[in-house]
GROMACS .gro file of C-alpha atoms in nm:
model
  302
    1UNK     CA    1  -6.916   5.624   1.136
    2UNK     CA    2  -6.903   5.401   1.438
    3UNK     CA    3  -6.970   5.092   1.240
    4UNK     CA    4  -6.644   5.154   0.979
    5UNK     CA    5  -6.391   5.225   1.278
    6UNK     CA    6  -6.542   4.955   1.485
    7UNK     CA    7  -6.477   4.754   1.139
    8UNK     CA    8  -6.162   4.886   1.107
    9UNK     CA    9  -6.010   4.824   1.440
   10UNK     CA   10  -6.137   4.436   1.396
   11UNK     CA   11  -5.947   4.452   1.073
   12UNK     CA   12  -5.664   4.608   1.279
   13UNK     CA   13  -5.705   4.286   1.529
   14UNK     CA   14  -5.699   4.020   1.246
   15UNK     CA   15  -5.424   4.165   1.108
   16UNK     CA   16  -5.200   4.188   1.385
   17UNK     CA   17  -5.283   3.798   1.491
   18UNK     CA   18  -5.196   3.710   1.111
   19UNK     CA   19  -4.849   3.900   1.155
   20UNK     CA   20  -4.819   3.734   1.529
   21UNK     CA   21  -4.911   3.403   1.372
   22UNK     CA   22  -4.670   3.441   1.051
   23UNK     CA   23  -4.367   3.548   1.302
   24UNK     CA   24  -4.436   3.233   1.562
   25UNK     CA   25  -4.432   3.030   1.188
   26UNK     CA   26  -4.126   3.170   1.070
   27UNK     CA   27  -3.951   3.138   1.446
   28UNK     CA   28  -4.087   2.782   1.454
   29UNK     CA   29  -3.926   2.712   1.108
   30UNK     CA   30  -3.634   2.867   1.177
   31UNK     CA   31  -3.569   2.634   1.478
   32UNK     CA   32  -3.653   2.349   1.266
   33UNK     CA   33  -3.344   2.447   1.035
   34UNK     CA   34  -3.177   2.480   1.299
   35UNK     CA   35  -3.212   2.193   1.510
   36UNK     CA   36  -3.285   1.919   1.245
   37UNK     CA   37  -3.146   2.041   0.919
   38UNK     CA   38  -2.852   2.241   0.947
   39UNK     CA   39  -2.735   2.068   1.230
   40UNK     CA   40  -2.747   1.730   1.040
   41UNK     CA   41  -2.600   1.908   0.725
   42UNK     CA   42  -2.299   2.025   0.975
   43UNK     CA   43  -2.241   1.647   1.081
   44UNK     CA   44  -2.266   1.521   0.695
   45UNK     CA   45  -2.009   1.803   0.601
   46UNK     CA   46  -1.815   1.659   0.893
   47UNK     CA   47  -1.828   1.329   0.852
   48UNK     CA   48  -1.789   1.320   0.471
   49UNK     CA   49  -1.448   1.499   0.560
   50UNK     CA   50  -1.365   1.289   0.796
   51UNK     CA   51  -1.164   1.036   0.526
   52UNK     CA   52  -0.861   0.921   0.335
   53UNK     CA   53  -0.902   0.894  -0.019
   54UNK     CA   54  -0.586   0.606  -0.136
   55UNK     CA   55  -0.533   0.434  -0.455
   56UNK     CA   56  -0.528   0.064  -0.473
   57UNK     CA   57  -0.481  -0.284  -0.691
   58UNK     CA   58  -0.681  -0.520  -0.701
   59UNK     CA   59  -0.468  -0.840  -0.788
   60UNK     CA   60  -0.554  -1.136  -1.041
   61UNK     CA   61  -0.514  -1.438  -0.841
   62UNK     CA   62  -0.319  -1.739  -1.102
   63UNK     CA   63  -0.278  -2.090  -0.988
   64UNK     CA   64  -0.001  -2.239  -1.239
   65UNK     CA   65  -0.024  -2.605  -1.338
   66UNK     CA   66   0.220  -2.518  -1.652
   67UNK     CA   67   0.486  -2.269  -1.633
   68UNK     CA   68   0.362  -2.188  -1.996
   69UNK     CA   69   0.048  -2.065  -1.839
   70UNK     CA   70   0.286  -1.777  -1.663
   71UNK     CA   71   0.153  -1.525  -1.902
   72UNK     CA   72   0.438  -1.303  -2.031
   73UNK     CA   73   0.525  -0.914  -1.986
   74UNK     CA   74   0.493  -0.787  -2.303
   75UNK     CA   75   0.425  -0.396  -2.261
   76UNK     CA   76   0.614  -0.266  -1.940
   77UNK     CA   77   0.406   0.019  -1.917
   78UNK     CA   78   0.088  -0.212  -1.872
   79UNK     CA   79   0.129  -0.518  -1.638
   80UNK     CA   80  -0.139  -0.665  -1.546
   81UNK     CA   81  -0.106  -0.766  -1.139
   82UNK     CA   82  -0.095  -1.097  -1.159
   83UNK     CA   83  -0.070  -1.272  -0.829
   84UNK     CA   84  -0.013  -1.674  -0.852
   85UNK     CA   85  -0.077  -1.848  -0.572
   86UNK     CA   86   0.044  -2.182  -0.656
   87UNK     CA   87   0.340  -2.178  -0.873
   88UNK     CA   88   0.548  -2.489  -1.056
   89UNK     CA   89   0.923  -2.534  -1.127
   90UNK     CA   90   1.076  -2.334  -1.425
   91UNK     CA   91   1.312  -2.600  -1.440
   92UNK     CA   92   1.175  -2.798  -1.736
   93UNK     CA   93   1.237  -2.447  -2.001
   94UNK     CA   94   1.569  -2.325  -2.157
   95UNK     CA   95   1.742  -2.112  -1.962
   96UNK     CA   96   1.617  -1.766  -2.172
   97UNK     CA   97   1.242  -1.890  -2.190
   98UNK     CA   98   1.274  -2.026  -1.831
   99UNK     CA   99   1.437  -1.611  -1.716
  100UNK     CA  100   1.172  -1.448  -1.954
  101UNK     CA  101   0.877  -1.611  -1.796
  102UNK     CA  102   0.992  -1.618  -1.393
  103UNK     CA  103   1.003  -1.221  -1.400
  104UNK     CA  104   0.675  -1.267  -1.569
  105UNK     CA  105   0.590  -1.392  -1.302
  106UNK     CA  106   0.750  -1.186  -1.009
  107UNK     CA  107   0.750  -0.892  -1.132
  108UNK     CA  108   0.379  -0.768  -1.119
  109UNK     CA  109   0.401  -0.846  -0.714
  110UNK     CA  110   0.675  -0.647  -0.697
  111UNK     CA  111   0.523  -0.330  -0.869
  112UNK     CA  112   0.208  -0.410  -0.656
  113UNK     CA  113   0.358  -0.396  -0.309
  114UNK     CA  114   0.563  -0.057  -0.455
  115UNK     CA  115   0.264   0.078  -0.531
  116UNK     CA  116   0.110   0.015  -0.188
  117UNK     CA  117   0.415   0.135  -0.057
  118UNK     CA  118   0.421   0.471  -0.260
  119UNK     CA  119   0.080   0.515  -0.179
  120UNK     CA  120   0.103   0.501   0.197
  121UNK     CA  121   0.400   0.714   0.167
  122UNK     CA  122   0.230   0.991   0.012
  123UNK     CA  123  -0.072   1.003   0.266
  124UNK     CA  124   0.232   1.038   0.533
  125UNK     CA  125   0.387   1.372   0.374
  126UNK     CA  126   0.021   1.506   0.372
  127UNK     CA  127   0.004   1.441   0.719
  128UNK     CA  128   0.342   1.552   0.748
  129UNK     CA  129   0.304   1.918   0.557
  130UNK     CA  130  -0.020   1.912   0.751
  131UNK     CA  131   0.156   1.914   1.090
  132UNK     CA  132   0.439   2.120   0.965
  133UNK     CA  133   0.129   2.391   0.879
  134UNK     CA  134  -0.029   2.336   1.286
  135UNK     CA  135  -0.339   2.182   1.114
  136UNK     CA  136  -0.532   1.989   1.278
  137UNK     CA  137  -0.512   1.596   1.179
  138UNK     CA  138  -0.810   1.406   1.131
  139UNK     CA  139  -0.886   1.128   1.339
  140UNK     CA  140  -0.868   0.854   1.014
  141UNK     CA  141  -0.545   1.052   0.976
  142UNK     CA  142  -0.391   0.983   1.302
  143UNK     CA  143  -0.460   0.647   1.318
  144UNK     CA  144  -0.355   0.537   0.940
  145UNK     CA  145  -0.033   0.724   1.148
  146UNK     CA  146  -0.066   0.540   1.439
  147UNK     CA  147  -0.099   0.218   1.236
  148UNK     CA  148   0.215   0.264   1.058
  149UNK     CA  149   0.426   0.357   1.367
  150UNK     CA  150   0.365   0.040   1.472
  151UNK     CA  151   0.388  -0.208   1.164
  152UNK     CA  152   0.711   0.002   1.115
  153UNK     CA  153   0.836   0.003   1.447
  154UNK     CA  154   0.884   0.384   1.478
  155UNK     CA  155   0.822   0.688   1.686
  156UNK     CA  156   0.804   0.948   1.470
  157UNK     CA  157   0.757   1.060   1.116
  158UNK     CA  158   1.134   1.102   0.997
  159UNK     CA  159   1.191   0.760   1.089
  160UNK     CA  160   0.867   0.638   0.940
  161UNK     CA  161   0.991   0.803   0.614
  162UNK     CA  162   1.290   0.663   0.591
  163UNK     CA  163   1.178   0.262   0.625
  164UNK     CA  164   0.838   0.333   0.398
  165UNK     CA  165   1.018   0.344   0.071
  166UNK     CA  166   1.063   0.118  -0.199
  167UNK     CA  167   1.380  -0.016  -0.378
  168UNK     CA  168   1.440  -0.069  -0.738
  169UNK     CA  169   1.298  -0.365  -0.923
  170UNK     CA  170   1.596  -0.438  -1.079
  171UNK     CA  171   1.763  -0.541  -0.717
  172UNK     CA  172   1.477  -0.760  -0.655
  173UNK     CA  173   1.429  -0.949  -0.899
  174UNK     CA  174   1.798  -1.016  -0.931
  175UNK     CA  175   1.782  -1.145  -0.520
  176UNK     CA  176   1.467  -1.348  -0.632
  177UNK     CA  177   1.652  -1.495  -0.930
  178UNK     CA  178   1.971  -1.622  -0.714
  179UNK     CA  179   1.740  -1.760  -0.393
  180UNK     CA  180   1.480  -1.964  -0.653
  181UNK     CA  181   1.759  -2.022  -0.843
  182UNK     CA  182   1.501  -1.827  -1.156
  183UNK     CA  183   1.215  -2.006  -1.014
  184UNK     CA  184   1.342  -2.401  -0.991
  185UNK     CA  185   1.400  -2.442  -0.593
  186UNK     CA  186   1.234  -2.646  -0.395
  187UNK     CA  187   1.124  -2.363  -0.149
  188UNK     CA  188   0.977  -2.192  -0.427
  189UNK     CA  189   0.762  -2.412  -0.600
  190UNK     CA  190   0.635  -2.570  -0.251
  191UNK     CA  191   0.598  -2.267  -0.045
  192UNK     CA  192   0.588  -1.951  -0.235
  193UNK     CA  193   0.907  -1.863  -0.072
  194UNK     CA  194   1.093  -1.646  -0.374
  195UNK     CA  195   1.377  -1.508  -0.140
  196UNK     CA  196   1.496  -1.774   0.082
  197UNK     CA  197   1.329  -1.659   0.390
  198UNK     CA  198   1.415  -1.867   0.719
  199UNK     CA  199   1.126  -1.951   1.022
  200UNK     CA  200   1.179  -2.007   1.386
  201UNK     CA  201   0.800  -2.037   1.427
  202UNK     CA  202   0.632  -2.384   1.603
  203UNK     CA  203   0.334  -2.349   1.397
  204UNK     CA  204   0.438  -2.629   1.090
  205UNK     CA  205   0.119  -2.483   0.843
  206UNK     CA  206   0.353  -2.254   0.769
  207UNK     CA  207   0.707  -2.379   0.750
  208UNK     CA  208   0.898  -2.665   0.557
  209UNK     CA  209   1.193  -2.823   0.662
  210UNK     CA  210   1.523  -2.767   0.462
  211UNK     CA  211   1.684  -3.152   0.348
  212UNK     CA  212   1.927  -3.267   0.601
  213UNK     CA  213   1.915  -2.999   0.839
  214UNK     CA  214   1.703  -2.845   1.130
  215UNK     CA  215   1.663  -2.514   0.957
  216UNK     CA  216   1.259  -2.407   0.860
  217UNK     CA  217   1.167  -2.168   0.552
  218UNK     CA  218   0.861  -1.963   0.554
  219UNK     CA  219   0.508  -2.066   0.348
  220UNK     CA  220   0.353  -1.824   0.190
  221UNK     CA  221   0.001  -1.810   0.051
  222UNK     CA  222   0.111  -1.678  -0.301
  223UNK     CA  223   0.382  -1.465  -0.395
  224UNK     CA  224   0.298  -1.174  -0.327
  225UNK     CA  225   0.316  -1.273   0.026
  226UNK     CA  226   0.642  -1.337  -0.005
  227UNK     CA  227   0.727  -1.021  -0.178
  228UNK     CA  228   0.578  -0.805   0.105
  229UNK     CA  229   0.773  -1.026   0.376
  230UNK     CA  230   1.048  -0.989   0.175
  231UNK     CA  231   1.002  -0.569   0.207
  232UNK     CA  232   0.945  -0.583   0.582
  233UNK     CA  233   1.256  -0.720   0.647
  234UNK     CA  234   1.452  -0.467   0.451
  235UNK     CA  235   1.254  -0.165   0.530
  236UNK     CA  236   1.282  -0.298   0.903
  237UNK     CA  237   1.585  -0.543   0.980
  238UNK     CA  238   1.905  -0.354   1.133
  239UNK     CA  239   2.119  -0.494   0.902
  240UNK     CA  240   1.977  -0.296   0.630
  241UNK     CA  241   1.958   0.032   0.759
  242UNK     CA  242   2.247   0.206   0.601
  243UNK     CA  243   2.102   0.035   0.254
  244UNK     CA  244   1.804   0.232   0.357
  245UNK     CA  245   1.969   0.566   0.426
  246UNK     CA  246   2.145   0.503   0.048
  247UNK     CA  247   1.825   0.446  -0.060
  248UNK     CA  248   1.711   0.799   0.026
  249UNK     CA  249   1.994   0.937  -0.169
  250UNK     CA  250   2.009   0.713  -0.531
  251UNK     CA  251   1.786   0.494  -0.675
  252UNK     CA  252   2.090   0.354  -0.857
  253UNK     CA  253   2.094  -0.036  -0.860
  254UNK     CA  254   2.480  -0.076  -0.845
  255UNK     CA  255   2.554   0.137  -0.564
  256UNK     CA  256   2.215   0.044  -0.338
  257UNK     CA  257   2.362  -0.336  -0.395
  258UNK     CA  258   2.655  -0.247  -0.225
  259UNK     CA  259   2.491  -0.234   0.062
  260UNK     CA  260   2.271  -0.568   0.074
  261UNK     CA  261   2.602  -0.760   0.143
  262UNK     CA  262   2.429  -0.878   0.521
  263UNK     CA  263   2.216  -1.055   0.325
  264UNK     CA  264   2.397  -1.326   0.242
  265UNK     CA  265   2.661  -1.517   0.412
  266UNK     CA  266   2.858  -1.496   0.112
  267UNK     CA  267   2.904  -1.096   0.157
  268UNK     CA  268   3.074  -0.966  -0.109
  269UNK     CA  269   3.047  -1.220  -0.312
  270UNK     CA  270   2.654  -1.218  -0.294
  271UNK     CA  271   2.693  -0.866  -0.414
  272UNK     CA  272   2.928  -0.934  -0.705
  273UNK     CA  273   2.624  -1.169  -0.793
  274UNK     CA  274   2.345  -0.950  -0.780
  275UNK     CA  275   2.515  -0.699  -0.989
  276UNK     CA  276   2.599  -0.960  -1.272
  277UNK     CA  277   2.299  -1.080  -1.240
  278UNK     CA  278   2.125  -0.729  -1.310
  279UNK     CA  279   2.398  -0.605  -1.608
  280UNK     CA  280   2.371  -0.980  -1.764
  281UNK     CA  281   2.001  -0.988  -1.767
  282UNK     CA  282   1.915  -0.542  -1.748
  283UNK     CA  283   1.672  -0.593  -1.534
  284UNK     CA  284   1.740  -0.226  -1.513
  285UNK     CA  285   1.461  -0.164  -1.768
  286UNK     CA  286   1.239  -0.307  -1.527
  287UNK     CA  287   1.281  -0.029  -1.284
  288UNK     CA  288   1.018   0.195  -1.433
  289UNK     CA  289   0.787  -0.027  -1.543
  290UNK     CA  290   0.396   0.030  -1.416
  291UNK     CA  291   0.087  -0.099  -1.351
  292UNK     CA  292  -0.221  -0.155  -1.571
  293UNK     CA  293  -0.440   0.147  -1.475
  294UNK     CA  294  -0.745  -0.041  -1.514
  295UNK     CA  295  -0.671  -0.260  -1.223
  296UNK     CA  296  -0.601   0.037  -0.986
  297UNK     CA  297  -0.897   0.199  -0.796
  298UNK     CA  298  -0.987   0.460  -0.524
  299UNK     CA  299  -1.015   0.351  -0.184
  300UNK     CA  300  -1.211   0.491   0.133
  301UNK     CA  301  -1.037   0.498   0.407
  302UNK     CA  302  -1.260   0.635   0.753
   0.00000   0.00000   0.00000
């Protein structure tokens, strides 16, 4: 008998320092998880969150050496975003040709910078509903914040809301029309400059002087340049803000030009104009044209 129990208990042993050895094994790999795994899992999660998910264009740069290679809008629901960086004078074309092909040629900047525009807009009334909800913001979120505040000169969200906005196409390309004089001023085919936008810089790489007179317009690299400079100073300027707070209210072409008059010297007359201008030509049926999908994508913003 003594040899089976003495058998038995040493069976006892091993199996109690297999049990002692599989628990220390599972502890060990449990604090491997822990530490390594699904602490780096936690971080990933974390991080991956830790974004802005935006939709942008990606332009197709044009340099002109013909305004017959100004290739023309032919489906409004589908323009391509075309952005020409060096343009020529329209002059040379009859008058309907020489209107069909300059907004050809300004109008896919335009419906690119509202599309940036609409796009940073709604990220802001996330982070506004977010906010309004006591969430917490992200840190990608506060600074895309941050970084508006400051190109938009505000303090706080209402105010950020009501300069990030666009205006209808229409009213643009009407003011681009009467400041290029429909793409055949000199401003416009040496400098990009669509909407008669004055300089007081010193730096002369980008500035040309106006014929007999001190005065400076702007350079631009291309035109859509010009049409975002063109935006910050409505969306900014204090002369436009009750155009802005109309804006907010219509999107009506014929009453927002009312309020543009400060524009212009020419006041009410400069008004009068654009509204012609947009009835003569309806540019109104511009107002809801869009962008070729296949040139928009999905940025990453961290």
């Amino acid at each position: 008998m003594k040899p089976k129990i003495s058998e038995y208990l040493k069976s006892l042993k091993i199996r109690e320092l297999t049990v002692v050895t599989l628990l220390i094994f599972l502890y060990v790999g449990y604090l491997y998880y822990k530490v390594f795994i699904f602490t780096n899992d936690t971080q990933t999660t974390k991080e991956e969150e830790n974004y802005i998910l935006i939709e942008r264009v990606k332009p197709i740069y044009i340099s002109l050496t013909t305004p017959y290679g100004i290739p023309p809008v032919e489906n409004c629901d589908m323009v391509n975003p075309y952005v020409y960086t060096k343009v020529v004078s329209l002059k040379s074309l009859p008058v309907k040709e020489r209107k069909k092909r300059f907004i050809s040629l300004i109008l896919p900047s335009i419906l690119i910078e509202n599309f940036k525009i609409e796009q940073n807009r709604k990220v802001v009334l996330k982070i506004k509903e977010k906010i309004e909800n006591n969430q917490e913001l992200l840190p990608v979120e506060e600074k895309f914040l941050y970084d508006l505040f400051e190109e938009y000169r505000v303090e706080n969200i209402g105010d950020l809301l009501k300069r990030l906005n666009t205006s209808p196409v229409s009213i643009i390309l009407a003011q681009a029309a009467i400041e290029s004089g429909w793409g055949t001023s000199r401003f416009f085919v040496e400098a990009n400059n669509v909407f008669g936008v004055w300089t007081f810089k010193k730096d002369g790489n980008y500035k040309i002087k106006a014929k007999n007179s001190n005065a400076y317009l702007k350079v631009y690299n291309n035109i859509l340049e010009a049409v975002d400079d063109y935006y910050y100073s409505i969306n900014i300027g204090w002369a436009y803000e009750n155009f802005r707070l109309v804006r907010l209210q219509t999107d009506d072409p014929l009453l927002l030009t009312n309020h543009l008059e400060k524009y212009s010297i020419l006041r009410k007359v400069y008004v009068q104009r654009l509204k012609s201008i947009i009835v003569a030509n309806n540019l109104q049926k511009y107002d809801n044209c869009n962008l070729n999908p296949d040139f928009i994508y999905t940025d990453i913003l961290k």
